Amino acid sequence: MKIYYRFACLCWLTLLATGLAAEIRLPDLFTDHMVLQREQSVPVWGQAAPGSRITVSFASQEVQAETDKTGQWRVSLAPMEASADPATLTITGDGTLTLDDVLVGEVWLCTGQSNMQWRLLESAGGEEAIAAADYPEIRLFNVSRSVAFGREEGKLANWVRCSPETVPQFSGVGYFFGLDLYRRLGIPIGLINSSYGGSQAEAWTPRSYLAADTALAPTIAREEIWAAERPAVQAEFDRQVAEYKTARAAAEESGDKLPRPPRVPDALRDYRIAGSIYGNMIEPLTPFAIRGALWYQGESNEERAEQYEGLLTTMIRSWRDEWGQGDFPFAIVQLPNFRAVSEQPEDEAWSHLRDRQRRVAESVDNTGLIVTIDVGEANDIHPTNKKDVGSRLARWALAQVYGADELAGGPRFERVKFKNSKAILYFDRVGDGLTTRDGEAPAEFAVAGQDGEWTWAEANIVGKDKVVVRSASVDRPVAVRYAFNRNPANPNLTNDSGVPASPFRTDDFTGPTHGRR
């Protein structure tokens, strides 16, 4: 599969000026109604005839560049203060191109798989949110999945003002995040939604970074296997689709239950190929100035949970390298509660991937973990409560990025000390002190001894930042887990934010996806 890079994957904007075909071409990100990032250098780039002199004017700034031998040019606007006054960005070369209604504020990238892609119109409370979405200072850029992969012609997207007409198809999580941010900061907000349902993290990562790591290189090798299998897989899938259509027509005529359509094989999913989404839906956005990124993904990597820690760490590093604006803030939405509630402690892949997300947030600078262990749905991998997720993302951003005097989220596990029959757990980010959301003792703690067998334990809050855990059936615990089941019944430990503490484990026992690459 061909992966398009940098300018090759962009649809260019052409201007006809003074009756002559004078081309000044910009990446799709540059359109009327866009938002430029405040308080940092803002790259502006494009193409024109080789050797052309390009002048970019915005507000009180005027900067110049000369195109190289391939016709590419790039300038940088100096950092600017936020402004809701519509301004014009002018690019002059052999002709003149103008972009109108440009604001300056905060720009965030909203990205990941289906739970980030999940539209506002499908979200709980979406109908009311859409009706009230008259916020012209919030601007939306909704990257087209079809155009990005070249299945359709056109532009990746256009910047649009947020309105009841433009917001229904936008990410529910992204919109609720942006709205909370706008209400608190009172400045223009630009939201870029680049998300793809069913995608795996390796598809969002440049192949060169994957190839450089022996633990991640197998994600590239899979494409070689799929490529060899693809003709036969395509033929079989076509046969299944034909049978499905026949069966569906018969069911519709008889009034019987409709059959399920056949599942698209991985070999035919271009959005699962290593580097494919990066090349089509992320690289075209670089180096557009952003404040940071919101990442909601992991469901499709469940069966390789152990590998995910290194994969996500590498992906974050690659994006920061390619954007070239330092270690920008990166929020990780932790997987929510999902599947049936179990009466006994579990040791399942879903929980291990969730824990790997926590580990990345602890080890990678300027990242944040957004806990959603209480807002999932047992029977649906797509919980419709996107408002709480967006609000928790905004809480983290306000506290950690914008310096608001509030907690970024629930308490965080810091360390454990084992003493005879009990485990003493220490937490940070406790605010006024650890508490529970229901006033009862902390629930969902389990302990294990040297045999690695897990059993539920009693827990008590001691002082401001400690929880003491013990079980009568484990004389000398060596490990503790909290809310580690896929769908814990009552993860009630919190601080005065009301946001639950993240599920965690103190052990490094071998997990159910050990060695899977």
Short mmCIF file of C-alpha atoms in Angstrom, two decimals:
data_model
loop_
_atom_site.label_atom_id
_atom_site.label_comp_id
_atom_site.label_asym_id
_atom_site.label_seq_id
_atom_site.Cartn_x
_atom_site.Cartn_y
_atom_site.Cartn_z
CA MET A 1 0.00 0.00 0.00
CA LYS A 2 1.28 3.42 -0.88
CA ILE A 3 1.58 5.81 2.03
CA TYR A 4 1.66 9.46 1.15
CA TYR A 5 4.03 11.80 2.92
CA ARG A 6 4.16 15.50 3.65
CA PHE A 7 3.01 17.45 0.59
CA ALA A 8 2.38 14.39 -1.55
CA CYS A 9 -0.76 13.49 0.40
CA LEU A 10 -2.22 17.00 0.46
CA CYS A 11 -4.83 18.48 -1.79
CA TRP A 12 -3.52 21.85 -2.87
CA LEU A 13 -5.45 25.08 -3.02
CA THR A 14 -4.96 26.99 -6.26
CA LEU A 15 -5.52 30.68 -6.82
CA LEU A 16 -6.10 32.43 -10.13
CA ALA A 17 -5.01 36.03 -9.74
CA THR A 18 -5.07 39.01 -12.15
CA GLY A 19 -6.12 36.70 -14.98
CA LEU A 20 -2.91 34.63 -14.78
CA ALA A 21 -2.44 31.08 -13.49
CA ALA A 22 -0.29 32.14 -10.54
CA GLU A 23 -0.26 29.21 -8.14
CA ILE A 24 0.21 29.59 -4.42
CA ARG A 25 -0.63 26.29 -2.81
CA LEU A 26 -1.28 25.62 0.85
CA PRO A 27 -1.83 22.45 2.85
CA ASP A 28 -5.47 21.66 3.55
CA LEU A 29 -5.14 22.84 7.15
CA PHE A 30 -4.92 26.45 6.00
CA THR A 31 -8.44 27.68 5.22
CA ASP A 32 -10.80 30.46 6.16
CA HIS A 33 -12.03 30.32 9.79
CA MET A 34 -8.94 28.56 11.16
CA VAL A 35 -7.40 29.11 14.59
CA LEU A 36 -3.67 29.76 15.00
CA GLN A 37 -1.96 28.68 18.21
CA ARG A 38 -1.24 31.52 20.59
CA GLU A 39 2.02 32.17 22.45
CA GLN A 40 4.26 30.03 20.28
CA SER A 41 5.90 30.16 16.89
CA VAL A 42 3.39 29.39 14.10
CA PRO A 43 4.72 27.68 10.95
CA VAL A 44 3.08 28.58 7.64
CA TRP A 45 4.17 26.62 4.57
CA GLY A 46 3.22 25.65 1.06
CA GLN A 47 4.33 25.51 -2.56
CA ALA A 48 4.78 27.93 -5.43
CA ALA A 49 7.00 28.20 -8.47
CA PRO A 50 10.68 27.45 -7.72
CA GLY A 51 12.63 30.60 -6.94
CA SER A 52 9.53 32.61 -6.01
CA ARG A 53 9.60 35.23 -3.29
CA ILE A 54 6.79 34.59 -0.77
CA THR A 55 5.49 37.12 1.73
CA VAL A 56 3.17 36.09 4.56
CA SER A 57 1.28 38.84 6.37
CA PHE A 58 -0.88 38.46 9.46
CA ALA A 59 -1.93 41.04 12.03
CA SER A 60 1.12 43.29 12.36
CA GLN A 61 3.61 40.71 11.08
CA GLU A 62 5.18 40.30 7.67
CA VAL A 63 7.67 37.50 7.01
CA GLN A 64 9.31 36.38 3.78
CA ALA A 65 10.81 33.24 2.28
CA GLU A 66 12.04 32.01 -1.07
CA THR A 67 10.87 28.70 -2.52
CA ASP A 68 13.48 25.99 -2.96
CA LYS A 69 14.15 24.13 -6.19
CA THR A 70 11.10 21.92 -5.62
CA GLY A 71 8.89 24.95 -4.99
CA GLN A 72 8.46 24.42 -1.26
CA TRP A 73 8.57 27.29 1.21
CA ARG A 74 8.05 27.80 4.92
CA VAL A 75 7.98 30.74 7.30
CA SER A 76 7.16 31.17 10.98
CA LEU A 77 5.00 33.83 12.55
CA ALA A 78 6.25 35.09 15.90
CA PRO A 79 4.23 34.16 19.02
CA MET A 80 0.96 36.06 19.33
CA GLU A 81 -1.57 36.75 22.05
CA ALA A 82 -5.04 35.24 21.79
CA SER A 83 -7.47 37.24 19.68
CA ALA A 84 -11.12 36.72 18.81
CA ASP A 85 -11.02 39.59 16.31
CA PRO A 86 -11.30 38.06 12.82
CA ALA A 87 -8.13 38.76 10.83
CA THR A 88 -6.85 38.01 7.33
CA LEU A 89 -3.81 35.89 6.55
CA THR A 90 -2.30 37.00 3.24
CA ILE A 91 0.25 35.08 1.18
CA THR A 92 1.78 36.94 -1.74
CA GLY A 93 4.02 35.60 -4.47
CA ASP A 94 3.32 35.85 -8.18
CA GLY A 95 -0.28 36.23 -7.06
CA THR A 96 -2.08 36.77 -3.76
CA LEU A 97 -3.99 34.32 -1.61
CA THR A 98 -6.08 35.47 1.37
CA LEU A 99 -7.59 33.47 4.21
CA ASP A 100 -10.32 35.31 6.11
CA ASP A 101 -11.81 35.12 9.59
CA VAL A 102 -8.64 33.76 11.20
CA LEU A 103 -8.50 33.75 15.01
CA VAL A 104 -5.70 33.16 17.52
CA GLY A 105 -6.23 30.89 20.51
CA GLU A 106 -5.70 27.30 21.65
CA VAL A 107 -5.45 24.42 19.15
CA TRP A 108 -5.82 20.78 20.21
CA LEU A 109 -5.57 17.55 18.24
CA CYS A 110 -8.29 14.99 19.08
CA THR A 111 -7.21 11.55 17.92
CA GLY A 112 -7.51 7.79 18.40
CA GLN A 113 -9.97 5.10 17.39
CA SER A 114 -13.77 4.75 17.51
CA ASN A 115 -14.42 6.23 20.95
CA MET A 116 -12.73 9.45 19.85
CA GLN A 117 -14.39 9.24 16.45
CA TRP A 118 -17.79 8.72 18.14
CA ARG A 119 -19.92 11.60 16.94
CA LEU A 120 -21.65 14.16 19.11
CA LEU A 121 -24.99 13.22 17.56
CA GLU A 122 -24.53 9.66 18.90
CA SER A 123 -23.43 10.74 22.39
CA ALA A 124 -25.59 10.91 25.50
CA GLY A 125 -27.01 14.42 25.68
CA GLY A 126 -25.93 15.02 22.10
CA GLU A 127 -29.26 16.37 20.89
CA GLU A 128 -29.30 19.08 23.55
CA ALA A 129 -25.62 19.87 23.03
CA ILE A 130 -26.11 20.25 19.28
CA ALA A 131 -29.07 22.58 19.70
CA ALA A 132 -27.00 24.83 21.99
CA ALA A 133 -23.77 24.71 19.95
CA ASP A 134 -23.73 28.32 18.81
CA TYR A 135 -20.07 29.07 19.54
CA PRO A 136 -18.49 30.86 16.57
CA GLU A 137 -15.18 31.25 18.45
CA ILE A 138 -14.83 27.45 18.60
CA ARG A 139 -13.56 26.18 15.25
CA LEU A 140 -13.65 22.59 14.00
CA PHE A 141 -11.45 20.72 11.51
CA ASN A 142 -12.86 17.22 10.95
CA VAL A 143 -10.35 15.15 8.96
CA SER A 144 -12.01 12.99 6.29
CA ARG A 145 -11.15 9.32 6.58
CA SER A 146 -12.05 8.67 2.95
CA VAL A 147 -10.11 11.57 1.49
CA ALA A 148 -7.11 10.83 3.72
CA PHE A 149 -6.77 7.35 2.26
CA GLY A 150 -7.40 8.51 -1.28
CA ARG A 151 -10.67 6.65 -1.71
CA GLU A 152 -12.33 9.95 -2.57
CA GLU A 153 -11.00 13.16 -4.06
CA GLY A 154 -11.11 16.43 -2.20
CA LYS A 155 -9.65 18.19 0.80
CA LEU A 156 -8.92 16.67 4.18
CA ALA A 157 -11.37 19.16 5.68
CA ASN A 158 -12.21 22.84 6.01
CA TRP A 159 -12.17 24.82 9.21
CA VAL A 160 -15.74 25.73 10.19
CA ARG A 161 -17.36 27.74 12.94
CA CYS A 162 -19.04 25.62 15.60
CA SER A 163 -22.80 25.68 15.12
CA PRO A 164 -25.77 23.29 15.32
CA GLU A 165 -25.20 22.64 11.62
CA THR A 166 -21.46 21.87 11.77
CA VAL A 167 -21.00 20.07 15.11
CA PRO A 168 -23.17 16.89 14.88
CA GLN A 169 -20.53 14.91 12.95
CA PHE A 170 -17.66 16.04 15.17
CA SER A 171 -16.11 13.96 17.96
CA GLY A 172 -18.31 14.01 21.07
CA VAL A 173 -15.28 13.75 23.37
CA GLY A 174 -13.47 16.48 21.44
CA TYR A 175 -16.43 18.83 21.45
CA PHE A 176 -17.18 18.51 25.17
CA PHE A 177 -13.47 19.03 25.91
CA GLY A 178 -13.31 22.13 23.71
CA LEU A 179 -16.50 23.59 25.13
CA ASP A 180 -15.29 23.27 28.72
CA LEU A 181 -11.97 24.82 27.73
CA TYR A 182 -13.69 27.69 25.93
CA ARG A 183 -15.93 28.44 28.88
CA ARG A 184 -12.98 28.55 31.28
CA LEU A 185 -10.37 30.30 29.13
CA GLY A 186 -12.69 32.64 27.23
CA ILE A 187 -10.52 32.60 24.09
CA PRO A 188 -10.87 30.98 20.65
CA ILE A 189 -10.50 27.20 20.56
CA GLY A 190 -9.47 25.18 17.51
CA LEU A 191 -10.18 21.44 17.48
CA ILE A 192 -8.68 19.06 14.93
CA ASN A 193 -10.39 15.65 14.89
CA SER A 194 -8.24 12.99 13.25
CA SER A 195 -9.58 9.63 14.43
CA TYR A 196 -10.30 6.23 12.94
CA GLY A 197 -12.46 3.44 14.38
CA GLY A 198 -10.88 0.00 14.65
CA SER A 199 -7.35 1.32 14.25
CA GLN A 200 -4.33 -0.05 16.07
CA ALA A 201 -1.61 2.13 17.57
CA GLU A 202 1.02 0.92 15.09
CA ALA A 203 -1.03 2.40 12.24
CA TRP A 204 -0.58 5.81 13.90
CA THR A 205 3.21 5.42 14.20
CA PRO A 206 5.84 6.09 11.49
CA ARG A 207 7.24 2.84 10.13
CA SER A 208 10.82 3.97 10.63
CA TYR A 209 10.25 4.19 14.40
CA LEU A 210 8.60 0.76 14.49
CA ALA A 211 11.40 -0.81 12.44
CA ALA A 212 14.04 0.53 14.83
CA ASP A 213 12.62 -1.44 17.79
CA THR A 214 12.84 -5.25 17.76
CA ALA A 215 9.73 -5.49 19.96
CA LEU A 216 7.72 -3.39 17.50
CA ALA A 217 9.14 -4.54 14.15
CA PRO A 218 6.65 -7.46 13.98
CA THR A 219 3.89 -4.88 13.46
CA ILE A 220 5.50 -4.17 10.08
CA ALA A 221 6.08 -7.85 9.29
CA ARG A 222 2.33 -8.45 9.54
CA GLU A 223 1.78 -6.23 6.49
CA GLU A 224 4.13 -8.43 4.45
CA ILE A 225 2.06 -11.47 5.43
CA TRP A 226 -1.21 -9.66 4.63
CA ALA A 227 0.12 -8.50 1.27
CA ALA A 228 0.81 -12.10 0.24
CA GLU A 229 -2.59 -13.23 1.47
CA ARG A 230 -4.57 -10.30 0.10
CA PRO A 231 -5.68 -11.66 -3.30
CA ALA A 232 -7.08 -14.85 -1.80
CA VAL A 233 -8.54 -13.02 1.19
CA GLN A 234 -10.22 -10.48 -1.10
CA ALA A 235 -11.75 -13.25 -3.22
CA GLU A 236 -13.12 -15.05 -0.18
CA PHE A 237 -14.47 -11.81 1.31
CA ASP A 238 -16.18 -10.95 -1.99
CA ARG A 239 -17.83 -14.38 -1.90
CA GLN A 240 -19.03 -13.82 1.67
CA VAL A 241 -20.41 -10.39 0.78
CA ALA A 242 -22.34 -11.85 -2.16
CA GLU A 243 -23.81 -14.56 0.07
CA TYR A 244 -24.70 -11.96 2.69
CA LYS A 245 -26.52 -9.78 0.17
CA THR A 246 -28.54 -12.77 -1.03
CA ALA A 247 -29.38 -13.82 2.52
CA ARG A 248 -30.32 -10.27 3.50
CA ALA A 249 -32.65 -9.88 0.55
CA ALA A 250 -34.35 -13.17 1.42
CA ALA A 251 -34.70 -12.16 5.09
CA GLU A 252 -36.19 -8.78 4.17
CA GLU A 253 -38.73 -10.48 1.92
CA SER A 254 -39.71 -13.08 4.54
CA GLY A 255 -39.54 -10.78 7.53
CA ASP A 256 -36.90 -12.91 9.25
CA LYS A 257 -34.05 -11.56 11.35
CA LEU A 258 -31.42 -9.92 9.18
CA PRO A 259 -28.05 -11.70 8.99
CA ARG A 260 -24.86 -10.03 10.16
CA PRO A 261 -22.57 -8.73 7.43
CA PRO A 262 -19.19 -10.49 7.14
CA ARG A 263 -16.30 -9.04 9.13
CA VAL A 264 -13.71 -7.28 7.02
CA PRO A 265 -10.44 -9.26 7.34
CA ASP A 266 -7.42 -7.45 8.76
CA ALA A 267 -5.58 -7.94 5.45
CA LEU A 268 -8.16 -5.67 3.80
CA ARG A 269 -8.16 -2.96 6.45
CA ASP A 270 -5.79 -0.29 5.21
CA TYR A 271 -6.15 1.55 8.52
CA ARG A 272 -4.49 -1.34 10.38
CA ILE A 273 -1.30 -1.34 8.35
CA ALA A 274 1.74 -0.07 10.25
CA GLY A 275 2.28 3.63 9.59
CA SER A 276 -0.75 3.96 7.32
CA ILE A 277 -2.81 6.38 9.40
CA TYR A 278 0.28 8.33 10.42
CA GLY A 279 1.14 8.92 6.76
CA ASN A 280 -2.41 9.80 5.78
CA MET A 281 -3.96 11.54 8.80
CA ILE A 282 -1.16 12.78 11.07
CA GLU A 283 1.83 13.71 8.93
CA PRO A 284 -0.30 16.04 6.76
CA LEU A 285 -1.06 17.97 9.98
CA THR A 286 2.59 18.52 10.88
CA PRO A 287 4.07 21.00 11.70
CA PHE A 288 0.83 23.01 12.22
CA ALA A 289 1.19 24.62 15.65
CA ILE A 290 -0.88 22.92 18.35
CA ARG A 291 -1.02 23.11 22.12
CA GLY A 292 -1.28 19.35 22.57
CA ALA A 293 -3.02 16.08 21.74
CA LEU A 294 -5.83 14.02 23.23
CA TRP A 295 -5.47 10.26 22.60
CA TYR A 296 -8.33 7.76 23.06
CA GLN A 297 -7.21 4.39 21.70
CA GLY A 298 -6.22 0.93 22.88
CA GLU A 299 -9.25 -1.26 22.34
CA SER A 300 -7.83 -2.76 19.14
CA ASN A 301 -4.48 -3.53 20.81
CA GLU A 302 -6.04 -5.49 23.69
CA GLU A 303 -4.54 -8.81 22.61
CA ARG A 304 -1.02 -7.33 22.71
CA ALA A 305 -1.36 -5.38 25.95
CA GLU A 306 2.21 -6.01 27.08
CA GLN A 307 3.61 -4.63 23.83
CA TYR A 308 1.41 -1.55 24.06
CA GLU A 309 3.52 0.27 26.62
CA GLY A 310 6.50 0.45 24.27
CA LEU A 311 4.30 1.07 21.26
CA LEU A 312 2.48 4.06 22.74
CA THR A 313 5.72 5.48 24.16
CA THR A 314 7.30 5.26 20.71
CA MET A 315 4.29 6.80 19.00
CA ILE A 316 4.30 9.80 21.34
CA ARG A 317 8.02 10.32 20.79
CA SER A 318 7.64 10.10 17.02
CA TRP A 319 4.86 12.69 16.93
CA ARG A 320 6.80 15.09 19.11
CA ASP A 321 9.87 14.62 16.92
CA GLU A 322 7.94 15.23 13.71
CA TRP A 323 6.01 18.25 15.01
CA GLY A 324 9.25 19.84 16.13
CA GLN A 325 7.74 21.91 18.92
CA GLY A 326 9.10 20.01 21.91
CA ASP A 327 7.32 17.71 24.34
CA PHE A 328 3.83 19.09 23.82
CA PRO A 329 1.12 17.95 26.29
CA PHE A 330 -0.32 14.53 25.54
CA ALA A 331 -3.41 13.16 27.31
CA ILE A 332 -4.12 9.42 27.38
CA VAL A 333 -7.73 8.38 27.93
CA GLN A 334 -7.56 5.15 29.90
CA LEU A 335 -9.85 2.34 28.76
CA PRO A 336 -13.18 2.31 30.66
CA ASN A 337 -14.95 -0.46 32.51
CA PHE A 338 -16.21 -3.05 30.03
CA ARG A 339 -17.72 -6.55 29.95
CA ALA A 340 -19.48 -8.41 32.76
CA VAL A 341 -18.82 -7.71 36.43
CA SER A 342 -16.91 -10.59 38.01
CA GLU A 343 -17.29 -11.68 41.62
CA GLN A 344 -13.64 -12.77 41.76
CA PRO A 345 -10.38 -10.98 40.92
CA GLU A 346 -9.55 -11.26 37.22
CA ASP A 347 -6.33 -11.25 35.23
CA GLU A 348 -7.47 -10.26 31.74
CA ALA A 349 -5.88 -8.51 28.75
CA TRP A 350 -8.24 -5.50 28.85
CA SER A 351 -7.11 -4.63 32.37
CA HIS A 352 -3.45 -5.11 31.50
CA LEU A 353 -3.69 -2.73 28.55
CA ARG A 354 -5.34 -0.19 30.84
CA ASP A 355 -2.40 -0.59 33.23
CA ARG A 356 0.12 -0.13 30.40
CA GLN A 357 -1.56 3.17 29.61
CA ARG A 358 -1.02 4.18 33.23
CA ARG A 359 2.64 3.23 33.03
CA VAL A 360 3.16 5.35 29.93
CA ALA A 361 1.57 8.35 31.65
CA GLU A 362 3.92 7.85 34.61
CA SER A 363 7.10 7.45 32.57
CA VAL A 364 6.70 9.87 29.64
CA ASP A 365 7.13 13.57 30.39
CA ASN A 366 4.21 15.97 30.01
CA THR A 367 1.55 13.30 29.65
CA GLY A 368 -1.67 12.85 31.58
CA LEU A 369 -3.91 9.86 32.34
CA ILE A 370 -7.65 10.42 32.06
CA VAL A 371 -9.50 7.84 34.16
CA THR A 372 -12.85 6.54 32.85
CA ILE A 373 -13.24 3.41 35.00
CA ASP A 374 -16.74 4.51 36.06
CA VAL A 375 -18.28 5.75 32.80
CA GLY A 376 -18.11 2.65 30.59
CA GLU A 377 -20.84 0.17 29.70
CA ALA A 378 -20.65 -3.56 30.35
CA ASN A 379 -22.17 -4.59 27.04
CA ASP A 380 -20.93 -1.86 24.72
CA ILE A 381 -17.36 -1.06 23.77
CA HIS A 382 -18.66 2.38 22.76
CA PRO A 383 -20.08 3.97 25.92
CA THR A 384 -22.19 7.00 25.00
CA ASN A 385 -21.15 9.12 27.98
CA LYS A 386 -18.63 11.30 26.18
CA LYS A 387 -19.35 14.40 28.27
CA ASP A 388 -17.60 13.13 31.40
CA VAL A 389 -14.61 12.02 29.31
CA GLY A 390 -14.36 15.44 27.65
CA SER A 391 -14.78 17.23 30.97
CA ARG A 392 -12.04 15.15 32.61
CA LEU A 393 -9.74 15.91 29.70
CA ALA A 394 -10.49 19.60 30.19
CA ARG A 395 -9.87 19.33 33.94
CA TRP A 396 -6.46 17.82 33.26
CA ALA A 397 -5.60 20.49 30.67
CA LEU A 398 -6.72 23.35 32.90
CA ALA A 399 -4.66 22.09 35.84
CA GLN A 400 -1.56 20.74 34.11
CA VAL A 401 -1.30 22.86 30.97
CA TYR A 402 -2.93 26.15 31.94
CA GLY A 403 -2.03 26.24 35.65
CA ALA A 404 -5.54 26.38 37.10
CA ASP A 405 -5.72 25.92 40.87
CA GLU A 406 -7.54 22.59 40.85
CA LEU A 407 -6.80 18.90 40.84
CA ALA A 408 -6.05 17.38 37.45
CA GLY A 409 -7.95 14.22 38.38
CA GLY A 410 -8.23 11.52 41.00
CA PRO A 411 -5.46 10.37 43.35
CA ARG A 412 -2.46 8.54 41.87
CA PHE A 413 -0.78 5.50 43.29
CA GLU A 414 2.81 6.37 44.22
CA ARG A 415 4.41 3.44 46.07
CA VAL A 416 3.76 0.45 48.31
CA LYS A 417 5.37 -0.82 51.48
CA PHE A 418 4.73 -4.35 52.74
CA LYS A 419 4.85 -4.93 56.48
CA ASN A 420 3.99 -8.38 57.81
CA SER A 421 0.35 -9.09 56.87
CA LYS A 422 -0.49 -5.69 55.46
CA ALA A 423 0.34 -3.50 52.51
CA ILE A 424 0.63 0.26 52.96
CA LEU A 425 -0.13 2.18 49.78
CA TYR A 426 0.92 5.81 49.34
CA PHE A 427 -0.78 8.22 46.93
CA ASP A 428 -0.08 11.67 45.58
CA ARG A 429 -2.48 14.25 44.11
CA VAL A 430 -4.73 13.71 47.12
CA GLY A 431 -6.01 17.28 47.48
CA ASP A 432 -7.66 17.64 50.88
CA GLY A 433 -7.15 13.94 51.45
CA LEU A 434 -8.19 10.52 50.23
CA THR A 435 -11.86 9.68 50.49
CA THR A 436 -14.47 7.50 48.84
CA ARG A 437 -17.31 8.50 46.59
CA ASP A 438 -19.92 6.62 48.62
CA GLY A 439 -18.61 7.19 52.14
CA GLU A 440 -17.82 3.51 52.56
CA ALA A 441 -14.45 1.81 52.96
CA PRO A 442 -12.31 1.65 49.79
CA ALA A 443 -13.41 -1.26 47.61
CA GLU A 444 -11.90 -3.29 44.76
CA PHE A 445 -8.53 -4.05 46.41
CA ALA A 446 -6.99 -7.49 45.96
CA VAL A 447 -3.76 -8.97 47.30
CA ALA A 448 -1.58 -11.93 46.39
CA GLY A 449 1.19 -13.84 48.11
CA GLN A 450 4.18 -15.54 46.57
CA ASP A 451 1.87 -18.06 44.87
CA GLY A 452 0.39 -15.29 42.71
CA GLU A 453 -3.20 -16.18 43.68
CA TRP A 454 -5.43 -13.14 44.05
CA THR A 455 -8.03 -12.64 46.75
CA TRP A 456 -10.17 -9.67 47.74
CA ALA A 457 -8.85 -7.60 50.63
CA GLU A 458 -10.10 -5.08 53.17
CA ALA A 459 -8.86 -1.52 52.82
CA ASN A 460 -8.89 1.51 55.07
CA ILE A 461 -7.82 5.10 54.53
CA VAL A 462 -5.16 6.10 57.07
CA GLY A 463 -4.30 9.78 57.21
CA LYS A 464 -4.34 12.00 54.18
CA ASP A 465 -2.48 9.92 51.63
CA LYS A 466 -2.34 6.27 52.75
CA VAL A 467 -4.48 3.18 52.34
CA VAL A 468 -3.79 0.05 54.40
CA VAL A 469 -4.78 -3.22 52.74
CA ARG A 470 -4.91 -6.70 54.24
CA SER A 471 -6.58 -10.08 53.83
CA ALA A 472 -7.06 -12.73 56.49
CA SER A 473 -6.27 -15.41 53.90
CA VAL A 474 -2.89 -13.97 52.84
CA ASP A 475 -0.35 -13.90 55.69
CA ARG A 476 2.38 -12.11 53.74
CA PRO A 477 1.14 -10.21 50.70
CA VAL A 478 3.71 -9.37 48.03
CA ALA A 479 1.43 -7.56 45.55
CA VAL A 480 -1.69 -5.39 45.49
CA ARG A 481 -4.13 -4.54 42.71
CA TYR A 482 -6.87 -1.93 42.72
CA ALA A 483 -9.94 -1.97 40.45
CA PHE A 484 -8.08 -4.33 38.15
CA ASN A 485 -11.05 -6.29 36.89
CA ARG A 486 -12.31 -5.40 33.44
CA ASN A 487 -15.48 -4.00 34.98
CA PRO A 488 -14.89 -3.39 38.71
CA ALA A 489 -18.14 -3.19 40.66
CA ASN A 490 -17.31 -0.19 42.85
CA PRO A 491 -14.05 1.71 42.18
CA ASN A 492 -14.80 4.27 44.86
CA LEU A 493 -11.39 5.65 45.91
CA THR A 494 -11.08 9.34 45.09
CA ASN A 495 -10.03 12.78 46.33
CA ASP A 496 -12.02 16.02 46.52
CA SER A 497 -12.18 16.10 42.70
CA GLY A 498 -14.64 13.21 42.72
CA VAL A 499 -12.74 11.54 39.87
CA PRO A 500 -11.84 7.90 40.62
CA ALA A 501 -8.30 6.78 41.22
CA SER A 502 -6.81 4.91 38.29
CA PRO A 503 -6.77 1.13 38.40
CA PHE A 504 -3.24 -0.04 39.16
CA ARG A 505 -1.08 -2.96 40.17
CA THR A 506 2.12 -3.10 42.20
CA ASP A 507 3.30 -6.39 40.65
CA ASP A 508 5.13 -7.38 37.48
CA PHE A 509 3.62 -10.83 37.23
CA THR A 510 3.48 -12.24 33.71
CA GLY A 511 0.26 -11.15 32.05
CA PRO A 512 -2.07 -12.94 29.62
CA THR A 513 -0.53 -11.33 26.51
CA HIS A 514 3.11 -11.94 27.43
CA GLY A 515 5.31 -12.32 24.36
CA ARG A 516 2.65 -11.43 21.80
CA ARG A 517 4.01 -9.20 19.09
#
